[in-house]
């Protein structure tokens, strides 16, 4: 119980965002927001918004770079190669058979859609296994873990994607820092329904008192909506950076996904392979990096499947590249957690 009192983080309208200005690059629409403070008991208020229209209006002509600022092979062969890489992945630790990846982000950031999109790639057809919401509140309310399976629905690979409630999705409903850290430490049972006024504690039904390495989170992927990067509350920057500091203290590596890139770049919407020639997407990634306090080398853009009925090779390559990126950092965790040559295990 004492541990819960150590962690607080705020979404105050007066919070500093580390010098990053949200309104310098593009004009913003009129926005009505309520901001307050979230503590580890879930008291206070989280951020709400009455935005009814997207902040971003695509210009008639969008500047494109002459060359790609990241090299990617947009071919069926590359897709097949990435699928084999992900499918054959095994954690570099005998104690663990699957890497558990926690997706964290604000409401409507695209966490659940990313899970469904990755599953779609391996299923060979567009599917919505993870339930996706469309409102301003989080559809996901509990801890859900999704194993990625092949077309026959068998043989899950070494990857588990974990979905939780969004950060700051309305008054008294946002996921708290205490509960986030409880998930990462492996204390939270599968299917636990989160409630700010009932934080995870040792008395919680199914509470894992002594989690093993396989129960813990091995990498955290922050998820941001590209079309909302400039209109996220300024206090969210402080929230992310405090989250990242506590997560780093647990020895867990972090990356980020920038979703909805097709909503801010019409050229990428038409052809996903143009993503790394888009100056607008590169600038949005820079702003996402400032918001997270993270180098853009840790951030990858993705396009989730939404209204499509058929798979697209370029979309699949981008999604699989993101998964491969995540697994590289998950494996660093396993390397750090198992000292070489001694056979001893660290209890993180």
Tab-separated table of C-alpha atoms in Angstrom:
chain	number	residue	atom	x	y	z
A	1	UNK	CA	0.000	0.000	0.000
A	2	UNK	CA	2.872	2.392	0.652
A	3	UNK	CA	4.078	1.997	-2.899
A	4	UNK	CA	0.945	3.608	-4.321
A	5	UNK	CA	1.672	6.877	-2.572
A	6	UNK	CA	4.996	7.345	-4.356
A	7	UNK	CA	3.583	7.867	-7.815
A	8	UNK	CA	1.552	10.827	-9.004
A	9	UNK	CA	1.356	12.526	-12.333
A	10	UNK	CA	-0.602	15.475	-13.566
A	11	UNK	CA	-2.566	16.654	-16.564
A	12	UNK	CA	-2.712	20.225	-15.369
A	13	UNK	CA	-3.370	22.989	-17.866
A	14	UNK	CA	-0.526	24.906	-16.242
A	15	UNK	CA	1.952	22.034	-16.530
A	16	UNK	CA	5.137	22.693	-18.413
A	17	UNK	CA	5.637	20.821	-21.659
A	18	UNK	CA	9.404	21.165	-21.679
A	19	UNK	CA	9.445	24.201	-23.974
A	20	UNK	CA	7.515	22.493	-26.761
A	21	UNK	CA	4.821	24.692	-28.285
A	22	UNK	CA	1.752	22.952	-29.661
A	23	UNK	CA	0.481	25.884	-31.683
A	24	UNK	CA	3.484	27.287	-33.521
A	25	UNK	CA	3.374	25.224	-36.706
A	26	UNK	CA	-0.348	25.204	-37.527
A	27	UNK	CA	-3.371	27.180	-36.437
A	28	UNK	CA	-5.620	25.267	-34.073
A	29	UNK	CA	-9.434	25.236	-33.888
A	30	UNK	CA	-11.349	26.483	-30.904
A	31	UNK	CA	-11.096	23.823	-28.225
A	32	UNK	CA	-12.905	23.453	-24.934
A	33	UNK	CA	-11.051	21.335	-22.382
A	34	UNK	CA	-11.174	20.467	-18.743
A	35	UNK	CA	-7.895	19.627	-17.082
A	36	UNK	CA	-6.979	18.494	-13.640
A	37	UNK	CA	-4.730	16.114	-11.785
A	38	UNK	CA	-4.594	12.342	-11.747
A	39	UNK	CA	-2.979	10.771	-8.740
A	40	UNK	CA	-2.262	7.140	-7.999
A	41	UNK	CA	-5.634	6.689	-6.352
A	42	UNK	CA	-7.457	8.014	-9.401
A	43	UNK	CA	-8.680	11.129	-7.578
A	44	UNK	CA	-9.120	14.445	-9.316
A	45	UNK	CA	-10.091	14.776	-12.965
A	46	UNK	CA	-8.580	13.668	-16.207
A	47	UNK	CA	-8.670	15.487	-19.488
A	48	UNK	CA	-11.862	15.766	-21.485
A	49	UNK	CA	-12.397	17.442	-24.821
A	50	UNK	CA	-15.363	18.711	-26.760
A	51	UNK	CA	-13.521	18.658	-30.095
A	52	UNK	CA	-15.942	17.677	-32.820
A	53	UNK	CA	-13.730	18.172	-35.875
A	54	UNK	CA	-10.189	17.033	-36.704
A	55	UNK	CA	-7.579	19.726	-36.091
A	56	UNK	CA	-5.854	19.059	-39.341
A	57	UNK	CA	-6.876	20.255	-42.799
A	58	UNK	CA	-4.760	18.916	-45.609
A	59	UNK	CA	-3.330	21.652	-47.855
A	60	UNK	CA	-4.035	21.516	-51.568
A	61	UNK	CA	-0.407	20.586	-52.273
A	62	UNK	CA	1.731	18.727	-49.741
A	63	UNK	CA	5.524	18.955	-49.990
A	64	UNK	CA	7.328	15.709	-50.714
A	65	UNK	CA	11.006	14.987	-50.239
A	66	UNK	CA	13.084	13.891	-53.221
A	67	UNK	CA	14.240	10.748	-51.461
A	68	UNK	CA	12.979	8.494	-48.675
A	69	UNK	CA	14.282	9.441	-45.226
A	70	UNK	CA	14.065	5.785	-44.183
A	71	UNK	CA	14.798	2.903	-46.531
A	72	UNK	CA	12.117	0.240	-46.837
A	73	UNK	CA	11.576	-2.446	-49.472
A	74	UNK	CA	7.939	-2.270	-50.521
A	75	UNK	CA	7.623	-5.741	-51.996
A	76	UNK	CA	5.749	-8.975	-51.438
A	77	UNK	CA	9.119	-10.606	-50.782
A	78	UNK	CA	9.855	-8.137	-47.992
A	79	UNK	CA	6.469	-8.803	-46.450
A	80	UNK	CA	7.130	-12.547	-46.505
A	81	UNK	CA	10.583	-12.030	-45.002
A	82	UNK	CA	9.234	-9.879	-42.172
A	83	UNK	CA	6.452	-12.363	-41.461
A	84	UNK	CA	9.015	-15.142	-41.136
A	85	UNK	CA	11.151	-12.987	-38.854
A	86	UNK	CA	8.244	-12.185	-36.542
A	87	UNK	CA	6.790	-15.707	-36.678
A	88	UNK	CA	10.094	-17.327	-35.787
A	89	UNK	CA	10.886	-14.887	-32.987
A	90	UNK	CA	11.729	-16.441	-29.634
A	91	UNK	CA	12.788	-14.468	-26.543
A	92	UNK	CA	16.475	-14.845	-25.739
A	93	UNK	CA	15.544	-16.203	-22.322
A	94	UNK	CA	14.615	-19.829	-21.668
A	95	UNK	CA	12.189	-18.864	-18.906
A	96	UNK	CA	9.951	-16.937	-21.315
A	97	UNK	CA	8.250	-18.209	-24.475
A	98	UNK	CA	6.549	-14.970	-25.547
A	99	UNK	CA	7.378	-11.268	-25.361
A	100	UNK	CA	4.598	-9.256	-23.722
A	101	UNK	CA	4.211	-5.793	-25.261
A	102	UNK	CA	2.059	-3.167	-23.529
A	103	UNK	CA	0.403	-0.546	-25.743
A	104	UNK	CA	-0.150	2.777	-23.960
A	105	UNK	CA	-1.766	5.901	-25.323
A	106	UNK	CA	-4.616	8.402	-25.119
A	107	UNK	CA	-8.145	7.478	-26.128
A	108	UNK	CA	-8.580	6.926	-29.905
A	109	UNK	CA	-4.840	6.672	-30.423
A	110	UNK	CA	-5.239	3.416	-32.347
A	111	UNK	CA	-4.025	0.802	-29.850
A	112	UNK	CA	-6.779	-1.726	-30.442
A	113	UNK	CA	-6.749	-1.049	-34.181
A	114	UNK	CA	-3.029	-1.796	-34.307
A	115	UNK	CA	-3.590	-5.149	-32.612
A	116	UNK	CA	-6.366	-6.025	-35.067
A	117	UNK	CA	-4.251	-4.873	-38.005
A	118	UNK	CA	-1.279	-7.027	-37.016
A	119	UNK	CA	-3.606	-9.985	-36.532
A	120	UNK	CA	-5.071	-9.259	-39.981
A	121	UNK	CA	-1.647	-9.535	-41.611
A	122	UNK	CA	-1.073	-12.989	-40.143
A	123	UNK	CA	-4.669	-14.102	-40.734
A	124	UNK	CA	-4.456	-13.262	-44.412
A	125	UNK	CA	-7.581	-11.110	-44.274
A	126	UNK	CA	-8.817	-7.982	-42.539
A	127	UNK	CA	-10.222	-8.888	-39.154
A	128	UNK	CA	-11.249	-7.029	-36.003
A	129	UNK	CA	-10.278	-9.362	-33.206
A	130	UNK	CA	-9.610	-6.536	-30.747
A	131	UNK	CA	-12.797	-4.532	-30.239
A	132	UNK	CA	-12.343	-0.970	-31.442
A	133	UNK	CA	-14.294	2.027	-30.162
A	134	UNK	CA	-15.203	5.174	-32.059
A	135	UNK	CA	-16.237	7.560	-29.293
A	136	UNK	CA	-14.307	9.977	-27.088
A	137	UNK	CA	-14.153	7.422	-24.294
A	138	UNK	CA	-12.038	4.306	-24.132
A	139	UNK	CA	-13.706	1.148	-25.438
A	140	UNK	CA	-11.105	-0.983	-23.685
A	141	UNK	CA	-11.675	-1.119	-19.918
A	142	UNK	CA	-9.677	-4.182	-18.905
A	143	UNK	CA	-6.317	-5.831	-19.436
A	144	UNK	CA	-6.538	-7.947	-22.583
A	145	UNK	CA	-3.673	-9.957	-24.041
A	146	UNK	CA	-3.727	-11.007	-27.681
A	147	UNK	CA	-1.579	-13.810	-29.075
A	148	UNK	CA	-0.827	-13.430	-32.763
A	149	UNK	CA	-1.731	-16.593	-34.689
A	150	UNK	CA	-1.330	-17.788	-38.269
A	151	UNK	CA	-4.058	-18.215	-40.896
A	152	UNK	CA	-5.213	-21.514	-39.396
A	153	UNK	CA	-5.628	-19.939	-35.977
A	154	UNK	CA	-2.877	-22.109	-34.580
A	155	UNK	CA	0.737	-21.827	-33.508
A	156	UNK	CA	0.921	-18.384	-31.887
A	157	UNK	CA	4.276	-16.733	-32.400
A	158	UNK	CA	6.511	-15.293	-29.693
A	159	UNK	CA	4.536	-12.055	-29.444
A	160	UNK	CA	1.702	-11.010	-27.121
A	161	UNK	CA	0.140	-7.547	-27.516
A	162	UNK	CA	-1.481	-6.207	-24.336
A	163	UNK	CA	-4.265	-3.647	-24.500
A	164	UNK	CA	-5.468	-1.481	-21.590
A	165	UNK	CA	-7.692	1.518	-20.961
A	166	UNK	CA	-6.617	4.742	-22.632
A	167	UNK	CA	-4.846	7.503	-20.745
A	168	UNK	CA	-7.090	10.399	-19.747
A	169	UNK	CA	-10.364	9.376	-21.349
A	170	UNK	CA	-12.744	11.456	-19.303
A	171	UNK	CA	-13.564	12.480	-15.774
A	172	UNK	CA	-12.588	9.821	-13.234
A	173	UNK	CA	-12.009	7.159	-15.896
A	174	UNK	CA	-8.392	7.446	-17.018
A	175	UNK	CA	-5.800	4.764	-16.377
A	176	UNK	CA	-3.642	5.742	-13.385
A	177	UNK	CA	0.128	5.626	-13.124
A	178	UNK	CA	-0.073	3.199	-10.226
A	179	UNK	CA	-2.099	0.736	-12.302
A	180	UNK	CA	0.187	1.150	-15.343
A	181	UNK	CA	3.201	0.206	-13.244
A	182	UNK	CA	1.282	-2.672	-11.659
A	183	UNK	CA	0.627	-4.072	-15.153
A	184	UNK	CA	4.265	-3.707	-16.160
A	185	UNK	CA	5.453	-5.422	-12.973
A	186	UNK	CA	3.137	-8.356	-13.708
A	187	UNK	CA	0.788	-7.988	-10.731
A	188	UNK	CA	-2.417	-7.442	-12.740
A	189	UNK	CA	-4.394	-10.566	-13.716
A	190	UNK	CA	-5.691	-11.060	-17.247
A	191	UNK	CA	-9.162	-9.570	-17.670
A	192	UNK	CA	-8.866	-7.193	-14.709
A	193	UNK	CA	-11.269	-4.275	-15.156
A	194	UNK	CA	-9.672	-0.962	-14.253
A	195	UNK	CA	-11.385	1.615	-12.074
A	196	UNK	CA	-9.712	4.808	-10.781
A	197	UNK	CA	-11.480	4.534	-7.419
A	198	UNK	CA	-10.385	0.898	-7.031
A	199	UNK	CA	-6.640	0.774	-7.746
A	200	UNK	CA	-4.844	-2.535	-8.117
A	201	UNK	CA	-3.702	-3.793	-4.736
A	202	UNK	CA	-2.726	-7.038	-3.053
A	203	UNK	CA	-6.402	-7.652	-2.169
A	204	UNK	CA	-7.457	-7.420	-5.835
A	205	UNK	CA	-8.989	-10.664	-7.114
A	206	UNK	CA	-6.343	-12.609	-9.016
A	207	UNK	CA	-3.519	-10.293	-7.912
A	208	UNK	CA	-0.145	-11.851	-8.765
A	209	UNK	CA	1.914	-11.379	-5.614
A	210	UNK	CA	5.173	-12.785	-6.947
A	211	UNK	CA	5.160	-12.386	-10.726
A	212	UNK	CA	7.729	-14.306	-12.715
A	213	UNK	CA	9.538	-12.903	-15.735
A	214	UNK	CA	6.871	-14.301	-18.075
A	215	UNK	CA	4.139	-12.355	-16.225
A	216	UNK	CA	5.818	-8.986	-16.686
A	217	UNK	CA	5.765	-6.520	-19.567
A	218	UNK	CA	8.919	-6.714	-21.649
A	219	UNK	CA	8.504	-3.590	-23.779
A	220	UNK	CA	6.152	-0.589	-23.778
A	221	UNK	CA	4.929	0.903	-27.046
A	222	UNK	CA	3.378	4.357	-26.710
A	223	UNK	CA	0.717	5.020	-29.337
A	224	UNK	CA	-0.104	8.507	-30.641
A	225	UNK	CA	-2.658	9.627	-33.214
A	226	UNK	CA	-0.852	11.702	-35.869
A	227	UNK	CA	-3.968	13.776	-36.540
A	228	UNK	CA	-4.143	14.823	-32.874
A	229	UNK	CA	-0.491	15.405	-31.964
A	230	UNK	CA	-0.850	19.189	-32.000
A	231	UNK	CA	-4.075	19.209	-29.994
A	232	UNK	CA	-3.165	16.847	-27.175
A	233	UNK	CA	-3.285	18.742	-23.841
A	234	UNK	CA	0.057	20.308	-22.951
A	235	UNK	CA	0.042	18.522	-19.607
A	236	UNK	CA	0.140	15.214	-21.474
A	237	UNK	CA	3.811	15.839	-22.222
A	238	UNK	CA	4.534	15.893	-18.482
A	239	UNK	CA	2.443	12.763	-18.050
A	240	UNK	CA	4.335	10.868	-20.739
A	241	UNK	CA	7.729	11.894	-19.467
A	242	UNK	CA	6.899	10.935	-15.881
A	243	UNK	CA	5.554	7.612	-17.126
A	244	UNK	CA	8.707	7.040	-19.145
A	245	UNK	CA	10.928	7.811	-16.178
A	246	UNK	CA	9.174	5.297	-13.920
A	247	UNK	CA	9.094	2.666	-16.668
A	248	UNK	CA	12.801	3.148	-17.324
A	249	UNK	CA	13.460	2.601	-13.618
A	250	UNK	CA	11.959	-0.873	-14.114
A	251	UNK	CA	14.460	-1.591	-16.885
A	252	UNK	CA	11.781	-1.732	-19.588
A	253	UNK	CA	12.609	-0.301	-23.010
A	254	UNK	CA	10.127	1.975	-24.783
A	255	UNK	CA	9.238	2.738	-28.383
A	256	UNK	CA	6.355	4.607	-30.016
A	257	UNK	CA	3.866	4.153	-32.846
A	258	UNK	CA	2.466	7.088	-34.816
A	259	UNK	CA	-0.922	5.991	-36.164
A	260	UNK	CA	-3.465	7.560	-38.547
A	261	UNK	CA	-0.716	8.858	-40.833
A	262	UNK	CA	-3.111	8.536	-43.777
A	263	UNK	CA	-5.311	11.205	-42.173
A	264	UNK	CA	-2.617	13.875	-42.357
A	265	UNK	CA	-0.990	13.037	-45.685
A	266	UNK	CA	-3.130	12.462	-48.763
A	267	UNK	CA	-0.208	11.013	-50.747
A	268	UNK	CA	0.388	8.389	-48.065
A	269	UNK	CA	-3.346	7.701	-47.910
A	270	UNK	CA	-3.227	6.826	-51.612
A	271	UNK	CA	0.075	4.954	-51.437
A	272	UNK	CA	1.560	3.913	-48.068
A	273	UNK	CA	4.995	3.497	-49.641
A	274	UNK	CA	5.207	7.314	-49.803
A	275	UNK	CA	5.272	7.597	-46.013
A	276	UNK	CA	9.017	8.213	-45.797
A	277	UNK	CA	8.933	10.892	-48.487
A	278	UNK	CA	6.315	12.926	-46.634
A	279	UNK	CA	7.736	16.056	-45.055
A	280	UNK	CA	4.531	16.510	-43.063
A	281	UNK	CA	4.765	13.039	-41.502
A	282	UNK	CA	8.408	13.604	-40.635
A	283	UNK	CA	7.556	16.920	-38.957
A	284	UNK	CA	4.670	15.287	-37.077
A	285	UNK	CA	7.035	12.565	-35.852
A	286	UNK	CA	9.373	15.268	-34.554
A	287	UNK	CA	6.500	16.832	-32.619
A	288	UNK	CA	5.459	13.415	-31.296
A	289	UNK	CA	9.036	12.898	-30.135
A	290	UNK	CA	8.958	16.237	-28.302
A	291	UNK	CA	5.648	15.311	-26.685
A	292	UNK	CA	7.041	11.977	-25.473
A	293	UNK	CA	10.537	13.209	-24.678
A	294	UNK	CA	11.791	10.522	-27.046
A	295	UNK	CA	14.165	10.442	-29.996
A	296	UNK	CA	12.449	9.881	-33.339
A	297	UNK	CA	14.700	6.858	-33.876
A	298	UNK	CA	12.360	5.030	-31.463
A	299	UNK	CA	9.198	6.138	-33.307
A	300	UNK	CA	7.684	4.338	-36.293
A	301	UNK	CA	4.659	5.428	-38.360
A	302	UNK	CA	1.917	2.903	-39.097
A	303	UNK	CA	-1.349	2.774	-40.981
A	304	UNK	CA	-3.971	0.593	-39.336
A	305	UNK	CA	-6.711	-1.150	-41.251
A	306	UNK	CA	-10.061	0.565	-40.700
A	307	UNK	CA	-12.574	0.597	-43.553
A	308	UNK	CA	-10.599	-1.686	-45.869
A	309	UNK	CA	-11.841	-5.162	-46.727
A	310	UNK	CA	-8.643	-6.401	-48.361
A	311	UNK	CA	-5.014	-6.430	-47.298
A	312	UNK	CA	-2.445	-4.128	-48.912
A	313	UNK	CA	1.189	-5.198	-49.272
A	314	UNK	CA	2.630	-1.773	-48.423
A	315	UNK	CA	0.415	-1.404	-45.362
A	316	UNK	CA	1.473	-4.893	-44.240
A	317	UNK	CA	5.169	-4.095	-44.677
A	318	UNK	CA	4.796	-0.958	-42.546
A	319	UNK	CA	2.906	-2.847	-39.809
A	320	UNK	CA	5.388	-5.741	-39.782
A	321	UNK	CA	8.329	-3.333	-39.694
A	322	UNK	CA	6.779	-1.771	-36.580
A	323	UNK	CA	6.401	-5.192	-34.923
A	324	UNK	CA	10.003	-6.078	-35.775
A	325	UNK	CA	11.105	-2.751	-34.296
A	326	UNK	CA	9.219	-3.495	-31.064
A	327	UNK	CA	10.644	-7.009	-30.740
A	328	UNK	CA	14.207	-5.728	-31.029
A	329	UNK	CA	13.705	-3.666	-27.886
A	330	UNK	CA	11.852	-6.450	-26.104
A	331	UNK	CA	14.866	-8.661	-26.691
A	332	UNK	CA	17.128	-6.043	-25.123
A	333	UNK	CA	15.029	-6.420	-21.983
A	334	UNK	CA	15.617	-10.173	-21.934
A	335	UNK	CA	19.323	-9.676	-22.464
A	336	UNK	CA	19.418	-7.240	-19.552
A	337	UNK	CA	17.279	-9.501	-17.346
A	338	UNK	CA	19.409	-12.623	-17.705
A	339	UNK	CA	23.081	-12.090	-16.830
A	340	UNK	CA	25.370	-13.851	-19.233
A	341	UNK	CA	27.452	-16.844	-18.197
A	342	UNK	CA	26.193	-16.977	-14.614
A	343	UNK	CA	22.796	-18.533	-15.142
A	344	UNK	CA	21.394	-16.191	-12.499
A	345	UNK	CA	18.206	-14.204	-13.018
A	346	UNK	CA	17.568	-10.661	-12.017
A	347	UNK	CA	14.329	-9.887	-10.196
A	348	UNK	CA	13.290	-6.588	-11.793
